Short mmCIF file of N, CA and C and ligand atoms in Angstrom, two decimals:
data_model
loop_
_atom_site.label_atom_id
_atom_site.label_comp_id
_atom_site.label_asym_id
_atom_site.label_seq_id
_atom_site.Cartn_x
_atom_site.Cartn_y
_atom_site.Cartn_z
N MET A 1 40.48 -30.46 -22.36
CA MET A 1 39.84 -30.46 -23.78
C MET A 1 38.93 -29.20 -23.81
N ALA A 2 39.12 -28.44 -24.92
CA ALA A 2 38.35 -27.21 -25.15
C ALA A 2 36.85 -27.52 -25.40
N ALA A 3 36.07 -26.55 -25.13
CA ALA A 3 34.67 -26.71 -25.43
C ALA A 3 34.49 -26.74 -27.06
N GLY A 4 33.39 -27.28 -27.43
CA GLY A 4 33.05 -27.18 -28.89
C GLY A 4 33.40 -28.48 -29.74
N TYR A 5 32.83 -28.53 -30.74
CA TYR A 5 32.94 -29.75 -31.58
C TYR A 5 34.34 -29.64 -32.24
N HIS A 6 34.88 -30.86 -32.15
CA HIS A 6 36.22 -31.02 -32.87
C HIS A 6 36.09 -31.44 -34.27
N SER A 7 35.18 -32.68 -34.20
CA SER A 7 34.91 -33.12 -35.61
C SER A 7 33.55 -33.75 -35.55
N VAL A 8 33.02 -34.06 -36.73
CA VAL A 8 31.63 -34.50 -36.84
C VAL A 8 31.69 -35.66 -37.72
N ASP A 9 30.96 -36.77 -37.30
CA ASP A 9 30.89 -38.02 -38.16
C ASP A 9 29.72 -37.86 -38.99
N LEU A 10 30.08 -37.68 -40.39
CA LEU A 10 29.11 -37.29 -41.21
C LEU A 10 28.10 -38.54 -41.59
N SER A 11 28.69 -39.76 -41.30
CA SER A 11 27.73 -40.98 -41.61
C SER A 11 26.68 -41.12 -40.68
N ARG A 12 26.85 -40.53 -39.41
CA ARG A 12 25.74 -40.67 -38.67
C ARG A 12 24.32 -40.05 -38.80
N PHE A 13 24.32 -39.23 -39.87
CA PHE A 13 23.07 -38.63 -40.39
C PHE A 13 22.40 -39.59 -41.38
N ALA A 14 23.12 -40.59 -41.85
CA ALA A 14 22.72 -41.55 -42.81
C ALA A 14 21.94 -40.86 -44.00
N LEU A 15 22.56 -39.88 -44.69
CA LEU A 15 21.88 -39.10 -45.62
C LEU A 15 22.22 -40.07 -46.95
N ARG A 16 21.11 -39.82 -47.78
CA ARG A 16 21.08 -40.52 -49.05
C ARG A 16 21.55 -39.29 -50.09
N PRO A 17 22.19 -39.73 -51.28
CA PRO A 17 22.43 -38.71 -52.12
C PRO A 17 21.17 -37.69 -52.51
N GLY A 18 21.40 -36.41 -52.43
CA GLY A 18 20.58 -35.42 -52.68
C GLY A 18 19.90 -34.84 -51.38
N GLU A 19 20.21 -35.65 -50.29
CA GLU A 19 19.62 -35.33 -49.02
C GLU A 19 20.57 -34.38 -48.23
N GLY A 20 19.98 -33.47 -47.38
CA GLY A 20 20.92 -32.46 -46.76
C GLY A 20 20.49 -32.39 -45.27
N ARG A 21 21.30 -31.71 -44.54
CA ARG A 21 21.09 -31.43 -43.13
C ARG A 21 21.80 -30.14 -42.71
N ARG A 22 21.05 -29.40 -41.90
CA ARG A 22 21.67 -28.17 -41.49
C ARG A 22 22.00 -28.41 -39.94
N LEU A 23 23.19 -28.02 -39.60
CA LEU A 23 23.60 -28.21 -38.04
C LEU A 23 24.18 -26.88 -37.61
N ASP A 24 23.90 -26.55 -36.45
CA ASP A 24 24.41 -25.41 -35.81
C ASP A 24 25.32 -25.97 -34.54
N LEU A 25 26.50 -25.63 -34.69
CA LEU A 25 27.54 -26.24 -33.72
C LEU A 25 28.49 -25.10 -33.20
N GLU A 26 28.96 -25.43 -31.91
CA GLU A 26 29.91 -24.53 -31.32
C GLU A 26 31.38 -25.24 -31.80
N VAL A 27 32.10 -24.46 -32.32
CA VAL A 27 33.46 -24.95 -32.74
C VAL A 27 34.61 -24.05 -32.25
N ASP A 28 35.60 -24.74 -31.72
CA ASP A 28 36.84 -24.05 -31.28
C ASP A 28 37.85 -24.06 -32.25
N PRO A 29 38.25 -22.85 -32.95
CA PRO A 29 39.05 -22.79 -33.86
C PRO A 29 40.51 -22.67 -33.45
N GLY A 30 40.81 -22.61 -32.14
CA GLY A 30 42.07 -22.49 -31.65
C GLY A 30 42.67 -21.08 -31.85
N GLN A 31 43.94 -21.10 -31.60
CA GLN A 31 44.57 -19.74 -31.54
C GLN A 31 45.22 -19.48 -32.90
N LEU A 32 45.46 -18.22 -33.19
CA LEU A 32 45.88 -17.76 -34.61
C LEU A 32 47.13 -17.04 -34.38
N ASP A 33 48.08 -17.45 -35.38
CA ASP A 33 49.38 -16.61 -35.24
C ASP A 33 49.41 -15.53 -36.43
N LEU A 34 49.74 -14.50 -36.09
CA LEU A 34 49.86 -13.46 -37.15
C LEU A 34 51.01 -12.44 -36.88
N ALA A 35 51.80 -12.28 -37.75
CA ALA A 35 52.97 -11.45 -37.64
C ALA A 35 53.57 -11.59 -36.11
N GLY A 36 53.83 -12.81 -35.75
CA GLY A 36 54.59 -13.05 -34.50
C GLY A 36 53.63 -12.95 -33.16
N GLN A 37 52.26 -12.51 -33.39
CA GLN A 37 51.46 -12.31 -32.23
C GLN A 37 50.39 -13.46 -32.24
N ARG A 38 49.95 -13.74 -31.00
CA ARG A 38 48.98 -14.68 -30.78
C ARG A 38 47.61 -14.07 -30.79
N TYR A 39 46.73 -14.67 -31.45
CA TYR A 39 45.31 -14.07 -31.28
C TYR A 39 44.45 -15.23 -31.05
N SER A 40 43.37 -14.82 -30.24
CA SER A 40 42.25 -15.94 -30.01
C SER A 40 41.05 -15.30 -30.43
N VAL A 41 40.05 -16.30 -30.36
CA VAL A 41 38.86 -15.87 -30.85
C VAL A 41 38.06 -15.54 -29.69
N ARG A 42 37.19 -14.47 -29.52
CA ARG A 42 36.37 -13.98 -28.36
C ARG A 42 35.56 -15.22 -27.92
N GLY A 43 35.42 -15.41 -26.77
CA GLY A 43 34.64 -16.52 -26.16
C GLY A 43 35.14 -18.09 -26.46
N ASP A 44 36.51 -18.03 -27.10
CA ASP A 44 36.99 -19.32 -27.42
C ASP A 44 36.32 -20.12 -28.58
N THR A 45 34.95 -20.03 -28.66
CA THR A 45 34.48 -20.89 -29.65
C THR A 45 33.59 -19.92 -30.48
N VAL A 46 33.20 -20.41 -31.69
CA VAL A 46 32.28 -19.74 -32.59
C VAL A 46 30.94 -20.54 -32.81
N ASP A 47 30.01 -19.87 -33.10
CA ASP A 47 28.65 -20.63 -33.32
C ASP A 47 28.65 -20.70 -34.97
N ALA A 48 28.87 -21.99 -35.40
CA ALA A 48 29.11 -22.16 -36.79
C ALA A 48 27.81 -22.88 -37.30
N ARG A 49 27.41 -22.43 -38.63
CA ARG A 49 26.30 -23.10 -39.15
C ARG A 49 26.86 -24.11 -40.39
N LEU A 50 26.52 -25.38 -40.30
CA LEU A 50 26.88 -26.28 -41.31
C LEU A 50 25.79 -26.69 -42.12
N ASP A 51 26.03 -26.59 -43.45
CA ASP A 51 24.96 -27.14 -44.35
C ASP A 51 25.79 -28.35 -45.02
N LEU A 52 25.14 -29.42 -44.73
CA LEU A 52 25.83 -30.71 -45.13
C LEU A 52 24.88 -31.24 -46.30
N SER A 53 25.41 -31.58 -47.42
CA SER A 53 24.57 -32.40 -48.49
C SER A 53 25.40 -33.64 -48.88
N ARG A 54 24.62 -34.67 -48.96
CA ARG A 54 25.28 -35.92 -49.67
C ARG A 54 25.10 -35.83 -51.13
N THR A 55 26.25 -35.98 -51.76
CA THR A 55 26.25 -35.99 -53.21
C THR A 55 26.27 -37.36 -53.62
N ALA A 56 26.15 -37.71 -54.95
CA ALA A 56 26.31 -39.02 -55.48
C ALA A 56 27.37 -39.62 -55.07
N ALA A 57 28.61 -38.88 -55.03
CA ALA A 57 29.89 -39.58 -54.80
C ALA A 57 30.58 -39.18 -53.49
N GLY A 58 29.95 -38.37 -52.59
CA GLY A 58 30.56 -38.01 -51.29
C GLY A 58 29.74 -36.81 -50.69
N TYR A 59 30.37 -35.89 -50.28
CA TYR A 59 29.69 -34.78 -49.59
C TYR A 59 30.18 -33.37 -50.13
N ALA A 60 29.19 -32.35 -49.79
CA ALA A 60 29.56 -31.12 -50.02
C ALA A 60 29.21 -30.37 -48.77
N VAL A 61 29.91 -29.47 -48.10
CA VAL A 61 29.76 -28.91 -46.85
C VAL A 61 29.93 -27.46 -47.00
N ARG A 62 29.09 -26.63 -46.47
CA ARG A 62 29.15 -25.23 -46.19
C ARG A 62 29.30 -24.93 -44.88
N MET A 63 30.32 -24.01 -44.37
CA MET A 63 30.37 -23.72 -43.06
C MET A 63 30.43 -22.03 -43.03
N ARG A 64 29.37 -21.55 -42.13
CA ARG A 64 29.49 -20.17 -41.98
C ARG A 64 29.61 -19.76 -40.50
N PHE A 65 30.29 -18.75 -40.18
CA PHE A 65 30.42 -18.15 -38.82
C PHE A 65 30.92 -16.73 -38.92
N VAL A 66 30.78 -16.12 -37.83
CA VAL A 66 31.51 -14.78 -37.60
C VAL A 66 32.34 -15.04 -36.35
N ALA A 67 33.55 -14.72 -36.39
CA ALA A 67 34.52 -14.78 -35.28
C ALA A 67 34.99 -13.30 -34.95
N HIS A 68 35.04 -13.01 -33.64
CA HIS A 68 35.64 -11.84 -33.23
C HIS A 68 37.18 -12.11 -32.72
N ILE A 69 38.05 -11.59 -33.41
CA ILE A 69 39.49 -11.83 -33.06
C ILE A 69 39.99 -10.87 -32.07
N ASP A 70 40.39 -11.38 -31.00
CA ASP A 70 40.90 -10.62 -29.92
C ASP A 70 42.30 -10.59 -29.84
N GLY A 71 43.02 -9.50 -29.53
CA GLY A 71 44.51 -9.39 -29.40
C GLY A 71 44.92 -7.99 -29.48
N PRO A 72 46.10 -7.89 -29.48
CA PRO A 72 46.82 -6.54 -29.54
C PRO A 72 46.80 -5.99 -30.88
N CYS A 73 46.42 -4.64 -30.92
CA CYS A 73 46.41 -3.82 -32.25
C CYS A 73 47.86 -3.78 -32.72
N MET A 74 48.27 -3.99 -33.98
CA MET A 74 49.55 -3.92 -34.44
C MET A 74 50.07 -2.51 -34.42
N ARG A 75 49.36 -1.68 -34.32
CA ARG A 75 49.90 -0.25 -34.29
C ARG A 75 50.08 0.27 -32.85
N CYS A 76 49.06 0.13 -32.14
CA CYS A 76 49.10 0.77 -30.83
C CYS A 76 49.16 -0.09 -29.58
N LEU A 77 48.98 -1.34 -29.96
CA LEU A 77 48.96 -2.36 -28.93
C LEU A 77 47.75 -2.39 -27.96
N ALA A 78 46.78 -1.54 -28.17
CA ALA A 78 45.61 -1.65 -27.48
C ALA A 78 44.74 -3.04 -27.93
N GLU A 79 43.84 -3.35 -27.10
CA GLU A 79 43.13 -4.43 -27.31
C GLU A 79 42.31 -4.28 -28.64
N ALA A 80 42.37 -5.17 -29.51
CA ALA A 80 41.62 -4.98 -30.88
C ALA A 80 40.53 -6.12 -30.76
N ASP A 81 39.39 -5.82 -31.44
CA ASP A 81 38.44 -6.71 -31.63
C ASP A 81 37.96 -6.59 -32.99
N VAL A 82 38.45 -7.65 -33.90
CA VAL A 82 38.14 -7.41 -35.35
C VAL A 82 37.10 -8.65 -35.75
N PRO A 83 36.02 -8.26 -36.24
CA PRO A 83 34.99 -9.36 -36.67
C PRO A 83 35.52 -9.89 -38.07
N VAL A 84 35.56 -11.15 -38.15
CA VAL A 84 35.84 -11.96 -39.47
C VAL A 84 34.79 -12.88 -39.92
N GLU A 85 34.32 -12.61 -41.01
CA GLU A 85 33.17 -13.41 -41.48
C GLU A 85 33.71 -14.53 -42.37
N ILE A 86 33.10 -15.78 -41.94
CA ILE A 86 33.68 -17.00 -42.81
C ILE A 86 32.49 -17.58 -43.46
N ASP A 87 32.63 -17.91 -44.84
CA ASP A 87 31.76 -18.64 -45.56
C ASP A 87 32.54 -19.61 -46.38
N ALA A 88 32.69 -20.77 -46.04
CA ALA A 88 33.71 -21.66 -46.82
C ALA A 88 32.90 -22.95 -47.24
N ARG A 89 33.36 -23.59 -48.23
CA ARG A 89 32.84 -24.65 -48.73
C ARG A 89 33.83 -25.82 -49.09
N GLU A 90 33.50 -27.03 -48.81
CA GLU A 90 34.24 -28.09 -49.15
C GLU A 90 33.50 -29.19 -49.73
N VAL A 91 34.16 -29.82 -50.74
CA VAL A 91 33.51 -30.95 -51.58
C VAL A 91 34.47 -32.14 -51.32
N ASP A 92 33.86 -33.21 -51.02
CA ASP A 92 34.56 -34.42 -50.97
C ASP A 92 33.99 -35.66 -51.87
N GLN A 93 34.76 -35.92 -52.80
CA GLN A 93 34.34 -37.21 -53.55
C GLN A 93 35.42 -38.15 -53.70
N PRO A 94 35.53 -38.93 -52.49
CA PRO A 94 36.80 -39.89 -52.32
C PRO A 94 37.28 -40.65 -53.56
N ARG A 95 36.22 -41.09 -54.38
CA ARG A 95 36.62 -41.97 -55.63
C ARG A 95 36.94 -41.20 -56.83
N THR A 96 37.42 -40.07 -56.62
CA THR A 96 37.74 -39.28 -57.94
C THR A 96 39.06 -39.07 -58.08
N ALA A 97 39.62 -39.08 -59.32
CA ALA A 97 41.04 -38.65 -59.57
C ALA A 97 41.42 -37.28 -59.41
N ASP A 98 40.27 -36.46 -59.50
CA ASP A 98 40.59 -35.03 -59.40
C ASP A 98 40.76 -34.60 -57.91
N GLU A 99 42.08 -34.07 -57.65
CA GLU A 99 42.51 -33.51 -56.52
C GLU A 99 41.62 -32.47 -55.88
N GLU A 100 41.04 -31.59 -56.72
CA GLU A 100 40.16 -30.50 -56.29
C GLU A 100 39.00 -31.07 -55.66
N LEU A 101 38.55 -32.26 -55.83
CA LEU A 101 37.19 -32.78 -55.35
C LEU A 101 37.55 -33.62 -54.03
N ILE A 102 38.77 -33.63 -53.62
CA ILE A 102 39.05 -34.33 -52.40
C ILE A 102 39.26 -33.35 -51.23
N SER A 103 38.50 -33.38 -50.10
CA SER A 103 38.69 -32.40 -49.09
C SER A 103 39.66 -32.80 -48.21
N PRO A 104 40.53 -31.91 -47.68
CA PRO A 104 41.63 -32.43 -46.78
C PRO A 104 41.05 -32.39 -45.33
N TYR A 105 39.83 -32.04 -45.34
CA TYR A 105 39.15 -32.07 -43.94
C TYR A 105 38.19 -33.08 -43.70
N ILE A 106 37.95 -33.94 -44.79
CA ILE A 106 37.08 -34.99 -44.71
C ILE A 106 37.81 -36.23 -44.92
N THR A 107 37.87 -37.21 -44.02
CA THR A 107 38.45 -38.53 -44.20
C THR A 107 37.57 -39.68 -43.68
N ASP A 108 37.08 -40.44 -44.45
CA ASP A 108 36.11 -41.64 -44.04
C ASP A 108 34.91 -41.06 -43.33
N ASP A 109 34.30 -40.19 -43.84
CA ASP A 109 33.01 -39.60 -43.37
C ASP A 109 33.21 -38.70 -42.18
N GLU A 110 34.50 -38.54 -41.66
CA GLU A 110 34.98 -37.80 -40.68
C GLU A 110 35.18 -36.26 -40.92
N LEU A 111 34.53 -35.28 -40.58
CA LEU A 111 34.82 -33.87 -40.85
C LEU A 111 35.61 -33.24 -39.81
N GLU A 112 36.74 -32.84 -40.09
CA GLU A 112 37.68 -32.21 -39.08
C GLU A 112 37.27 -30.70 -39.03
N LEU A 113 36.23 -30.48 -38.22
CA LEU A 113 35.58 -29.17 -38.18
C LEU A 113 36.56 -28.10 -37.52
N ALA A 114 37.14 -28.40 -36.49
CA ALA A 114 37.90 -27.28 -35.78
C ALA A 114 39.10 -26.93 -36.73
N ARG A 115 39.68 -27.99 -37.31
CA ARG A 115 41.03 -27.67 -38.11
C ARG A 115 40.54 -26.81 -39.35
N TRP A 116 39.23 -27.14 -39.93
CA TRP A 116 38.76 -26.49 -41.08
C TRP A 116 38.59 -25.04 -40.59
N ALA A 117 37.87 -24.84 -39.43
CA ALA A 117 37.43 -23.56 -39.06
C ALA A 117 38.79 -22.70 -38.91
N HIS A 118 39.81 -23.30 -38.21
CA HIS A 118 41.17 -22.61 -37.87
C HIS A 118 41.78 -22.00 -39.27
N ASP A 119 41.73 -23.04 -40.24
CA ASP A 119 42.38 -22.64 -41.53
C ASP A 119 41.64 -21.50 -42.30
N ALA A 120 40.37 -21.71 -42.25
CA ALA A 120 39.39 -20.85 -42.93
C ALA A 120 39.65 -19.32 -42.34
N LEU A 121 39.82 -19.28 -41.09
CA LEU A 121 39.86 -18.08 -40.34
C LEU A 121 41.33 -17.47 -40.59
N ALA A 122 42.34 -18.25 -40.53
CA ALA A 122 43.81 -17.91 -40.80
C ALA A 122 43.97 -17.25 -42.20
N LEU A 123 43.05 -17.78 -43.15
CA LEU A 123 43.06 -17.42 -44.54
C LEU A 123 42.34 -16.05 -44.60
N ALA A 124 41.38 -15.93 -43.83
CA ALA A 124 40.57 -14.64 -43.94
C ALA A 124 40.89 -13.49 -43.11
N LEU A 125 42.00 -13.79 -42.37
CA LEU A 125 42.43 -12.64 -41.51
C LEU A 125 42.96 -11.46 -42.23
N PRO A 126 42.75 -10.30 -41.92
CA PRO A 126 43.34 -9.09 -42.52
C PRO A 126 44.80 -9.20 -42.31
N ILE A 127 45.70 -8.62 -43.27
CA ILE A 127 47.10 -8.46 -43.02
C ILE A 127 47.41 -7.73 -41.78
N GLN A 128 46.71 -6.82 -41.41
CA GLN A 128 47.09 -6.20 -40.22
C GLN A 128 45.80 -6.05 -39.32
N LEU A 129 45.97 -6.49 -38.10
CA LEU A 129 44.79 -6.41 -37.19
C LEU A 129 44.96 -5.15 -36.41
N LEU A 130 44.12 -4.30 -36.56
CA LEU A 130 44.00 -2.87 -35.91
C LEU A 130 42.79 -2.69 -35.03
N CYS A 131 43.01 -1.95 -34.00
CA CYS A 131 41.95 -1.80 -33.08
C CYS A 131 40.81 -0.84 -33.78
N ARG A 132 41.14 -0.06 -34.82
CA ARG A 132 40.32 0.57 -35.77
C ARG A 132 41.00 0.88 -37.09
N PRO A 133 40.30 1.04 -38.13
CA PRO A 133 40.95 1.07 -39.50
C PRO A 133 42.09 2.30 -39.43
N ASP A 134 41.65 3.40 -38.83
CA ASP A 134 42.61 4.62 -38.95
C ASP A 134 43.34 4.75 -37.61
N CYS A 135 43.69 3.74 -37.08
CA CYS A 135 44.48 3.69 -35.76
C CYS A 135 45.80 4.59 -36.08
N LYS A 136 46.13 5.49 -35.20
CA LYS A 136 47.19 6.41 -35.38
C LYS A 136 48.54 5.90 -34.89
N GLY A 137 48.48 4.82 -34.06
CA GLY A 137 49.68 4.25 -33.49
C GLY A 137 50.22 4.97 -32.30
N LEU A 138 51.44 4.75 -32.14
CA LEU A 138 52.09 5.28 -30.88
C LEU A 138 52.89 6.38 -31.22
N CYS A 139 53.26 7.33 -30.42
CA CYS A 139 54.17 8.43 -30.53
C CYS A 139 55.54 7.85 -30.51
N PRO A 140 56.35 8.10 -31.54
CA PRO A 140 57.65 7.53 -31.72
C PRO A 140 58.61 7.99 -30.69
N VAL A 141 58.27 9.24 -29.95
CA VAL A 141 59.18 9.71 -29.08
C VAL A 141 58.93 9.16 -27.61
N CYS A 142 57.62 9.22 -27.13
CA CYS A 142 57.11 8.91 -25.67
C CYS A 142 56.47 7.60 -25.62
N GLY A 143 55.91 7.01 -26.76
CA GLY A 143 55.15 5.86 -26.67
C GLY A 143 53.67 6.00 -26.38
N ALA A 144 53.31 7.11 -26.16
CA ALA A 144 51.76 7.24 -26.01
C ALA A 144 50.88 7.10 -27.14
N SER A 145 49.69 6.61 -26.94
CA SER A 145 48.86 6.37 -27.96
C SER A 145 48.40 7.49 -28.49
N LEU A 146 48.53 7.68 -29.97
CA LEU A 146 48.15 9.02 -30.48
C LEU A 146 46.76 9.03 -30.81
N ASN A 147 45.95 7.85 -30.46
CA ASN A 147 44.48 7.90 -30.68
C ASN A 147 43.83 8.76 -29.48
N ASP A 148 44.48 8.72 -28.50
CA ASP A 148 43.85 9.47 -27.27
C ASP A 148 44.22 10.95 -27.22
N LEU A 149 45.08 11.28 -27.98
CA LEU A 149 45.80 12.57 -28.03
C LEU A 149 45.41 13.39 -29.19
N ASP A 150 45.41 14.77 -28.90
CA ASP A 150 45.30 15.71 -30.11
C ASP A 150 46.62 15.89 -30.62
N PRO A 151 46.89 15.53 -31.98
CA PRO A 151 48.26 15.72 -32.41
C PRO A 151 48.75 17.15 -32.32
N ALA A 152 47.82 18.01 -32.44
CA ALA A 152 48.21 19.41 -32.37
C ALA A 152 48.82 19.77 -31.04
N GLU A 153 48.27 19.16 -29.98
CA GLU A 153 48.70 19.47 -28.72
C GLU A 153 49.89 18.64 -28.20
N HIS A 154 50.12 17.44 -28.86
CA HIS A 154 50.89 16.52 -28.28
C HIS A 154 52.48 16.75 -29.11
N ARG A 155 53.25 17.47 -28.47
CA ARG A 155 54.63 17.72 -29.21
C ARG A 155 55.63 17.52 -28.12
N HIS A 156 56.81 17.30 -28.74
CA HIS A 156 57.99 17.16 -27.84
C HIS A 156 58.96 18.27 -28.07
N GLU A 157 59.76 18.84 -27.17
CA GLU A 157 60.71 19.89 -27.64
C GLU A 157 61.74 19.02 -28.43
N ALA A 158 62.05 19.74 -29.52
CA ALA A 158 63.07 19.18 -30.32
C ALA A 158 64.40 19.34 -29.70
N GLU A 159 64.99 18.28 -29.33
CA GLU A 159 66.39 18.38 -28.63
C GLU A 159 67.36 17.91 -29.61
N PRO A 160 68.38 18.67 -29.83
CA PRO A 160 69.47 18.25 -30.73
C PRO A 160 70.00 16.88 -30.35
N ASP A 161 70.08 16.09 -31.40
CA ASP A 161 70.57 14.72 -31.28
C ASP A 161 72.07 14.63 -31.25
N PRO A 162 72.67 14.05 -30.21
CA PRO A 162 74.10 14.22 -30.13
C PRO A 162 74.80 13.51 -31.23
N ARG A 163 74.10 12.44 -31.86
CA ARG A 163 74.69 11.66 -32.91
C ARG A 163 74.91 12.62 -34.16
N TRP A 164 74.00 13.44 -34.33
CA TRP A 164 74.13 14.31 -35.44
C TRP A 164 75.27 15.27 -35.35
N ALA A 165 75.40 15.75 -34.09
CA ALA A 165 76.69 16.65 -33.89
C ALA A 165 77.91 15.91 -34.17
N LYS A 166 77.97 14.58 -33.85
CA LYS A 166 79.08 13.76 -33.95
C LYS A 166 79.27 13.61 -35.42
N LEU A 167 78.26 13.36 -36.20
CA LEU A 167 78.22 13.14 -37.68
C LEU A 167 78.84 14.48 -38.42
N ARG A 168 78.47 15.57 -37.87
CA ARG A 168 78.90 16.94 -38.61
C ARG A 168 80.39 17.01 -38.36
N GLU A 169 80.91 16.63 -37.07
CA GLU A 169 82.36 16.68 -36.70
C GLU A 169 83.07 15.89 -37.75
N LEU A 170 82.55 14.61 -37.98
CA LEU A 170 83.18 13.71 -38.96
C LEU A 170 83.39 14.23 -40.24
N LYS A 171 82.35 14.79 -40.73
CA LYS A 171 82.40 15.47 -42.08
C LYS A 171 83.31 16.50 -42.14
N LEU A 172 83.44 17.26 -41.08
CA LEU A 172 84.43 18.52 -41.10
C LEU A 172 85.86 17.95 -41.30
N ASP A 173 86.14 16.78 -40.60
CA ASP A 173 87.40 16.34 -40.41
C ASP A 173 88.09 15.87 -41.95
N GLN A 174 87.01 15.51 -42.81
CA GLN A 174 87.48 14.94 -44.08
C GLN A 174 88.01 15.90 -45.12
ZN1 ZN B 1 45.48 0.61 -32.53
ZN1 ZN B 2 55.01 11.71 -27.31
#
């Protein structure tokens, strides 16, 4: 079992409508899949701040944390460390007809913290995880990382591609 809180029983704070509680909890958001790659959160858990308030008909919860996503850079495969800031809110008013006011993460006073943190992170991830915003990627010829090289110095002898020669022959035949 991973460290960190998985869920929180909201009823144990015995809050009355209008009352609130601030909690600082360690949460394990699990692994994230992005473009076929697996990414994890540095340290495996995040320090989340929860602001919980009891409303007349249910709960309102705000969750904030910063996660550092570790994994391969999508351009150069070097280890990337991308900070992602989360500020998410959920409202749960179980006895309402309005679907917007029913949280998928709160059921019978039980807040599924880890799942919420995971989904919030998945939504907030950038489309591309890069080691740095201007990552230059890999040399298409030799695979060396262009971040470590001076592009003016890094060249390959232009070798005639035998496929092109073949193509020229075909065209001549016609
Ligand atoms: Zn990179
Ligand atoms: Zn090269």
